[in-house]
């Protein structure tokens, strides 16, 4: 029974890992609420920015890249 609850909770937490998924859920914990607020501010900054710099580690470029941030900045630059 506990394992089912843990699995269900993990699935719920996984939903919040994408930027857009946070907008769909209203009943969330304080930690998730602060993450939602952070994402909201991030979107404002990206929309108002003239230039966005992407900094990656030369030894591990794929490991230091955030695809969610890349998608958000690309969408913003094309007005999508």
Tab-separated table of C-alpha atoms in Angstrom:
chain	number	residue	atom	x	y	z
A	1	UNK	CA	0.000	0.000	0.000
A	2	UNK	CA	2.786	2.443	0.898
A	3	UNK	CA	4.693	1.585	-2.228
A	4	UNK	CA	1.680	2.546	-4.356
A	5	UNK	CA	1.446	5.879	-2.569
A	6	UNK	CA	5.159	6.485	-3.057
A	7	UNK	CA	4.940	5.653	-6.753
A	8	UNK	CA	1.908	7.898	-7.144
A	9	UNK	CA	3.713	10.739	-5.354
A	10	UNK	CA	6.792	10.311	-7.562
A	11	UNK	CA	4.609	10.497	-10.663
A	12	UNK	CA	3.018	13.698	-9.369
A	13	UNK	CA	6.423	15.221	-8.653
A	14	UNK	CA	7.644	14.269	-12.114
A	15	UNK	CA	4.788	16.269	-13.654
A	16	UNK	CA	6.146	19.454	-12.100
A	17	UNK	CA	9.556	19.109	-13.705
A	18	UNK	CA	8.450	20.728	-16.933
A	19	UNK	CA	7.824	24.450	-17.009
A	20	UNK	CA	4.399	24.296	-18.607
A	21	UNK	CA	3.063	21.563	-16.328
A	22	UNK	CA	3.222	23.892	-13.336
A	23	UNK	CA	0.482	26.106	-14.761
A	24	UNK	CA	-2.013	23.226	-14.885
A	25	UNK	CA	-2.048	22.327	-11.189
A	26	UNK	CA	-3.648	24.396	-8.442
A	27	UNK	CA	-3.309	22.160	-5.351
A	28	UNK	CA	0.440	22.043	-4.749
A	29	UNK	CA	2.778	22.179	-1.752
A	30	UNK	CA	4.840	25.182	-0.597
A	31	UNK	CA	7.992	23.929	-2.307
A	32	UNK	CA	6.147	23.424	-5.560
A	33	UNK	CA	4.436	26.809	-5.125
A	34	UNK	CA	7.805	28.556	-4.799
A	35	UNK	CA	9.014	26.718	-7.903
A	36	UNK	CA	5.905	27.881	-9.742
A	37	UNK	CA	6.616	31.471	-8.657
A	38	UNK	CA	10.222	31.126	-9.822
A	39	UNK	CA	9.070	29.901	-13.240
A	40	UNK	CA	6.663	32.817	-13.512
A	41	UNK	CA	9.497	35.283	-12.812
A	42	UNK	CA	11.799	33.423	-15.203
A	43	UNK	CA	9.259	33.797	-18.001
A	44	UNK	CA	8.988	37.543	-17.311
A	45	UNK	CA	12.759	37.955	-17.461
A	46	UNK	CA	13.037	36.009	-20.715
A	47	UNK	CA	10.214	37.994	-22.313
A	48	UNK	CA	11.808	41.326	-21.363
A	49	UNK	CA	15.406	40.382	-22.178
A	50	UNK	CA	17.147	41.733	-25.249
A	51	UNK	CA	19.935	39.154	-25.084
A	52	UNK	CA	20.074	35.727	-23.438
A	53	UNK	CA	23.479	34.118	-22.919
A	54	UNK	CA	23.777	30.356	-22.845
A	55	UNK	CA	26.726	29.189	-20.751
A	56	UNK	CA	27.772	25.537	-20.854
A	57	UNK	CA	30.737	23.560	-19.591
A	58	UNK	CA	33.116	22.788	-22.469
A	59	UNK	CA	33.929	19.372	-20.993
A	60	UNK	CA	30.272	18.385	-20.543
A	61	UNK	CA	28.048	20.555	-22.766
A	62	UNK	CA	25.088	18.163	-22.770
A	63	UNK	CA	25.200	17.660	-19.020
A	64	UNK	CA	25.107	21.386	-18.277
A	65	UNK	CA	22.429	22.253	-20.813
A	66	UNK	CA	18.833	22.740	-19.678
A	67	UNK	CA	16.434	21.875	-22.481
A	68	UNK	CA	13.468	23.531	-20.708
A	69	UNK	CA	15.305	26.862	-20.557
A	70	UNK	CA	16.392	26.493	-24.161
A	71	UNK	CA	12.794	25.866	-25.278
A	72	UNK	CA	11.495	28.818	-23.261
A	73	UNK	CA	14.045	31.230	-24.706
A	74	UNK	CA	13.505	29.947	-28.242
A	75	UNK	CA	9.727	30.326	-27.943
A	76	UNK	CA	10.117	33.819	-26.562
A	77	UNK	CA	12.446	34.913	-29.352
A	78	UNK	CA	9.988	33.750	-32.008
A	79	UNK	CA	6.943	35.114	-30.187
A	80	UNK	CA	5.332	31.706	-29.743
